[in-house]
C-alpha positions as a Python dict, from the first residue, in 0.01 Angstrom:
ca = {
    (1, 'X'): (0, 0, 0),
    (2, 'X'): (47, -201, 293),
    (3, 'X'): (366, -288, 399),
    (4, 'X'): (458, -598, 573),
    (5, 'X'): (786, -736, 761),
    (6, 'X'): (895, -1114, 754),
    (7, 'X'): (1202, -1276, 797),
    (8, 'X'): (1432, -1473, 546),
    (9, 'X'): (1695, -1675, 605),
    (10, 'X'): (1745, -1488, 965),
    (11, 'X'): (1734, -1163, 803),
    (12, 'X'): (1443, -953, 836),
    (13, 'X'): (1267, -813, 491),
    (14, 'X'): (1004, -534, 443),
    (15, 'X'): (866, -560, 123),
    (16, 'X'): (543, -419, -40),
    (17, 'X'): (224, -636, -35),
    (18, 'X'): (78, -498, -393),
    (19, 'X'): (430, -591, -571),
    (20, 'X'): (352, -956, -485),
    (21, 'X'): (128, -1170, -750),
    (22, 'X'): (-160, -1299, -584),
    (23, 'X'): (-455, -1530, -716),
    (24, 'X'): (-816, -1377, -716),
    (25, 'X'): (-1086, -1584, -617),
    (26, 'X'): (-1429, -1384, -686),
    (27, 'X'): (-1734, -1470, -844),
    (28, 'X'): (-1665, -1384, -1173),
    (29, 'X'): (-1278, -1498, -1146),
    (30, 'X'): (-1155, -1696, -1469),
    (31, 'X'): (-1467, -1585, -1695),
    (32, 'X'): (-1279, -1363, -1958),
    (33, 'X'): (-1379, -1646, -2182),
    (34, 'X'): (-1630, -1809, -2026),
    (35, 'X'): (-1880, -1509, -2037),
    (36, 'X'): (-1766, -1382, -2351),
    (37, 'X'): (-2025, -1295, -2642),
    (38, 'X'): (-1984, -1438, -2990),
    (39, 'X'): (-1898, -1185, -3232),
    (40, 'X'): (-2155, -885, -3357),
    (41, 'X'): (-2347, -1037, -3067),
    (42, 'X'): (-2249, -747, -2794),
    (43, 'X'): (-2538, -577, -2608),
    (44, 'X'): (-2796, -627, -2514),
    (45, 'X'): (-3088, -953, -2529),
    (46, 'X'): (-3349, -921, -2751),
    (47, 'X'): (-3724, -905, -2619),
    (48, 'X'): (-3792, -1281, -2759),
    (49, 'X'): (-3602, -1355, -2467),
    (50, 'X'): (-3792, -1218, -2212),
    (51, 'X'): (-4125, -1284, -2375),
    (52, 'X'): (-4052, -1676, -2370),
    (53, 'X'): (-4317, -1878, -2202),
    (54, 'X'): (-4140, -2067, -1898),
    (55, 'X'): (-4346, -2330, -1714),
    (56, 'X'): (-4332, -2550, -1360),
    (57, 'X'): (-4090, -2855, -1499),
    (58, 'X'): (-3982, -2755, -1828),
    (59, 'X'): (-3621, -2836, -1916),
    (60, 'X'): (-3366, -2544, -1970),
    (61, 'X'): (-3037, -2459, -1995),
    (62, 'X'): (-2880, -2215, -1788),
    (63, 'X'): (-2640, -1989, -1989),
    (64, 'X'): (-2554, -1657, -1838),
    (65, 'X'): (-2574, -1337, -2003),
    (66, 'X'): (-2302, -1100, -1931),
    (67, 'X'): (-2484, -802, -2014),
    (68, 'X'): (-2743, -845, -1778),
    (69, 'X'): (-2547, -805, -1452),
    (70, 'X'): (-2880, -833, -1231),
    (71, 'X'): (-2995, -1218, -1109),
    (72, 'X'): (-2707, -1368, -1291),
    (73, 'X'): (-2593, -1747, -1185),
    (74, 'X'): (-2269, -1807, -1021),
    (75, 'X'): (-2004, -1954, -1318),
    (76, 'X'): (-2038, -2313, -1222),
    (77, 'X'): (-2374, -2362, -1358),
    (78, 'X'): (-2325, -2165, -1671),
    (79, 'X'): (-2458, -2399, -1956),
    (80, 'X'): (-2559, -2630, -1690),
    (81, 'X'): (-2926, -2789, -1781),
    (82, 'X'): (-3191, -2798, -1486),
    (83, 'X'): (-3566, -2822, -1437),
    (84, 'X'): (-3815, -2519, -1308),
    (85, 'X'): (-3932, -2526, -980),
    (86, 'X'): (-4047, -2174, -944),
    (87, 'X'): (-4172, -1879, -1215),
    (88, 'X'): (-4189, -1532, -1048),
    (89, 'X'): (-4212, -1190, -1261),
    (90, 'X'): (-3875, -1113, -1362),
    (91, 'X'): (-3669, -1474, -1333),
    (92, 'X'): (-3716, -1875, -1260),
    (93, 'X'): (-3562, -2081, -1037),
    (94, 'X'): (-3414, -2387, -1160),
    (95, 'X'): (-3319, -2741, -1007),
    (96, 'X'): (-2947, -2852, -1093),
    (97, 'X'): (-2778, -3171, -1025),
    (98, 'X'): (-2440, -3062, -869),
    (99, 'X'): (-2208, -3375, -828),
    (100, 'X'): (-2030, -3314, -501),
    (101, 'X'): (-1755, -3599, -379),
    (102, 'X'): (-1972, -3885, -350),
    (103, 'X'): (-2299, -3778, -402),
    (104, 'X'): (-2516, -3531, -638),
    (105, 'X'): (-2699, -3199, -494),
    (106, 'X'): (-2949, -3104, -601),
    (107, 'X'): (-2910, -2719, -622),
    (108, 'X'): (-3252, -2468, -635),
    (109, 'X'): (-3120, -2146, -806),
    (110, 'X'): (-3248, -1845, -899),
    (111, 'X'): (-3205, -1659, -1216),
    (112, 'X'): (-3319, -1385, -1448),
    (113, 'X'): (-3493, -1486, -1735),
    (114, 'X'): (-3224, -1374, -1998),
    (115, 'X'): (-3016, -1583, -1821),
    (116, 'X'): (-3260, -1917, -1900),
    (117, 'X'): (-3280, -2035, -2259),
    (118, 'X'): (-3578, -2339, -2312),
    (119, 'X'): (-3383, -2639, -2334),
    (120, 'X'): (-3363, -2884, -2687),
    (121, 'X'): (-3279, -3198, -2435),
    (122, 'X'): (-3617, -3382, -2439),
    (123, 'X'): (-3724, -3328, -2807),
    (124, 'X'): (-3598, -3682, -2915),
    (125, 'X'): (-3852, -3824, -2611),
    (126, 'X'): (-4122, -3646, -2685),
    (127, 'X'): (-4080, -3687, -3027),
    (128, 'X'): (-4026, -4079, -3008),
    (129, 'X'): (-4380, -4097, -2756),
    (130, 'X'): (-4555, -3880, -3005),
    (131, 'X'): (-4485, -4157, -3303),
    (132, 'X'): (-4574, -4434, -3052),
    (133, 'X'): (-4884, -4291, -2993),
    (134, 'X'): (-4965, -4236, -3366),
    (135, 'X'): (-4886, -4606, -3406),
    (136, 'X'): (-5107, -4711, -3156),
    (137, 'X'): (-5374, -4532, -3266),
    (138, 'X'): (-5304, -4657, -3647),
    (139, 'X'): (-5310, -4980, -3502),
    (140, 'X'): (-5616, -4943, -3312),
    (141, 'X'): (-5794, -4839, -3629),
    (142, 'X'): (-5720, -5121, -3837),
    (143, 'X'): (-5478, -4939, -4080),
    (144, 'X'): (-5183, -5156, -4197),
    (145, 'X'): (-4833, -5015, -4063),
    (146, 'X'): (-4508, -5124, -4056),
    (147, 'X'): (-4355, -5164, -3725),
    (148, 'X'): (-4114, -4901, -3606),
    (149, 'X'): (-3767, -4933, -3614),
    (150, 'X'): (-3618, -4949, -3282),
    (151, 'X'): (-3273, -4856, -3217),
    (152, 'X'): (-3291, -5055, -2905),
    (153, 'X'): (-3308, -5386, -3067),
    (154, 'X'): (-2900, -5487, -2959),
    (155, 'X'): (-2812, -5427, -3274),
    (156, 'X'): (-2689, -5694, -3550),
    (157, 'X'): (-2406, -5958, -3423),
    (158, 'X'): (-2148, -5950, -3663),
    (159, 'X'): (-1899, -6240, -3734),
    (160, 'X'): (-1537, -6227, -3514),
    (161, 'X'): (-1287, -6073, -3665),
    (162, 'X'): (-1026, -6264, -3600),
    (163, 'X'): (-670, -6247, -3717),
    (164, 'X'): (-413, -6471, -3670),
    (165, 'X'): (-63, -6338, -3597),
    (166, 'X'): (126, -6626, -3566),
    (167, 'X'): (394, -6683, -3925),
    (168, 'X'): (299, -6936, -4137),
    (169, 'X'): (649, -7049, -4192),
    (170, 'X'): (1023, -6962, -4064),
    (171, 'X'): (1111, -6696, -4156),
    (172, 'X'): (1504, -6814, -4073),
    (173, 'X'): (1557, -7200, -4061),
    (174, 'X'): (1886, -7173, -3914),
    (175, 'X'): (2052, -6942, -3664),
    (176, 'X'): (2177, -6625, -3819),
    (177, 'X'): (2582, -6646, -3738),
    (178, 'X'): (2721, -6323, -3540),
}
């Protein structure tokens, strides 16, 4: 215990630095929850996570797994999504956008792969080029198809609602006496 002297209102006051409260600040500070595994989901990852085939520029989402202690990401970019830059043996590392006062980083990190999961963010895209392509080629080949519905077509303008607030009538016609 380390003991420390200061001086209060002119009157000098040893007290006992591990009484006082104090505020950690480490790298895992303010993760009870954070970190926390969803229920009869303790232990360890399963293999499927390792074995996952992780490529240059695929889209994931970094969510850390607090029972793999080694190559984990600090607790700002847990469930943070990012792009691969770099594959190695055991882990990836993984372009984030980090918005810092005025601008945006763009922050190389690098994690273990049970830390990575593949990321659902782009299957509306590729899904969407995938039927344009399929129409294209439909078209190409002389079959008859209908045109796809776009939800990008500014939508359909819809008569003003517009009520009118103002009274019909008087409600008093003469002043109300006191």
């Amino acid at each position: 215990k380390q003991r420390n002297k200061s001086r209060v209102n002119g009157v000098s006051v040893l007290y006992c630095a591990s009484t006082q409260m104090v505020h950690s600040h480490g790298l895992k500070s303010g993760t009870r929850h954070l970190f926390a595994k969803k229920f009869r989901k303790h232990g360890i990852p399963p293999v499927s996570t390792i074995l996952t085939n992780v490529k240059v520029g695929d889209y994931v989402d970094v969510v850390a797994d607090s029972a793999v202690r080694a190559g984990m990401p600090h607790k700002y970019y847990h469930g943070r999504t990012g792009i691969v830059w770099n594959v190695t043996p055991r882990g990836v590392g993984v372009i984030v956008n980090k918005p810092v006062k005025q601008r945006i980083i763009r922050k190389r990190i690098c994690v273990r792969f049970e830390h990575v999961r593949k990321s659902r963010c782009n299957d509306a895209l590729i899904a969407k080029k995938a039927a344009r392509a399929q129409f294209v080629a439909d078209k190409k080949a002389g079959k008859a198809v209908a045109l796809p519905v776009s939800r990008r077509n500014g939508g359909i303008v819809r008569k003003a609602k517009v009520e009118n607030l103002g009274r019909s009538k008087a409600e008093f016609e003469a002043m109300i006496p006191y």
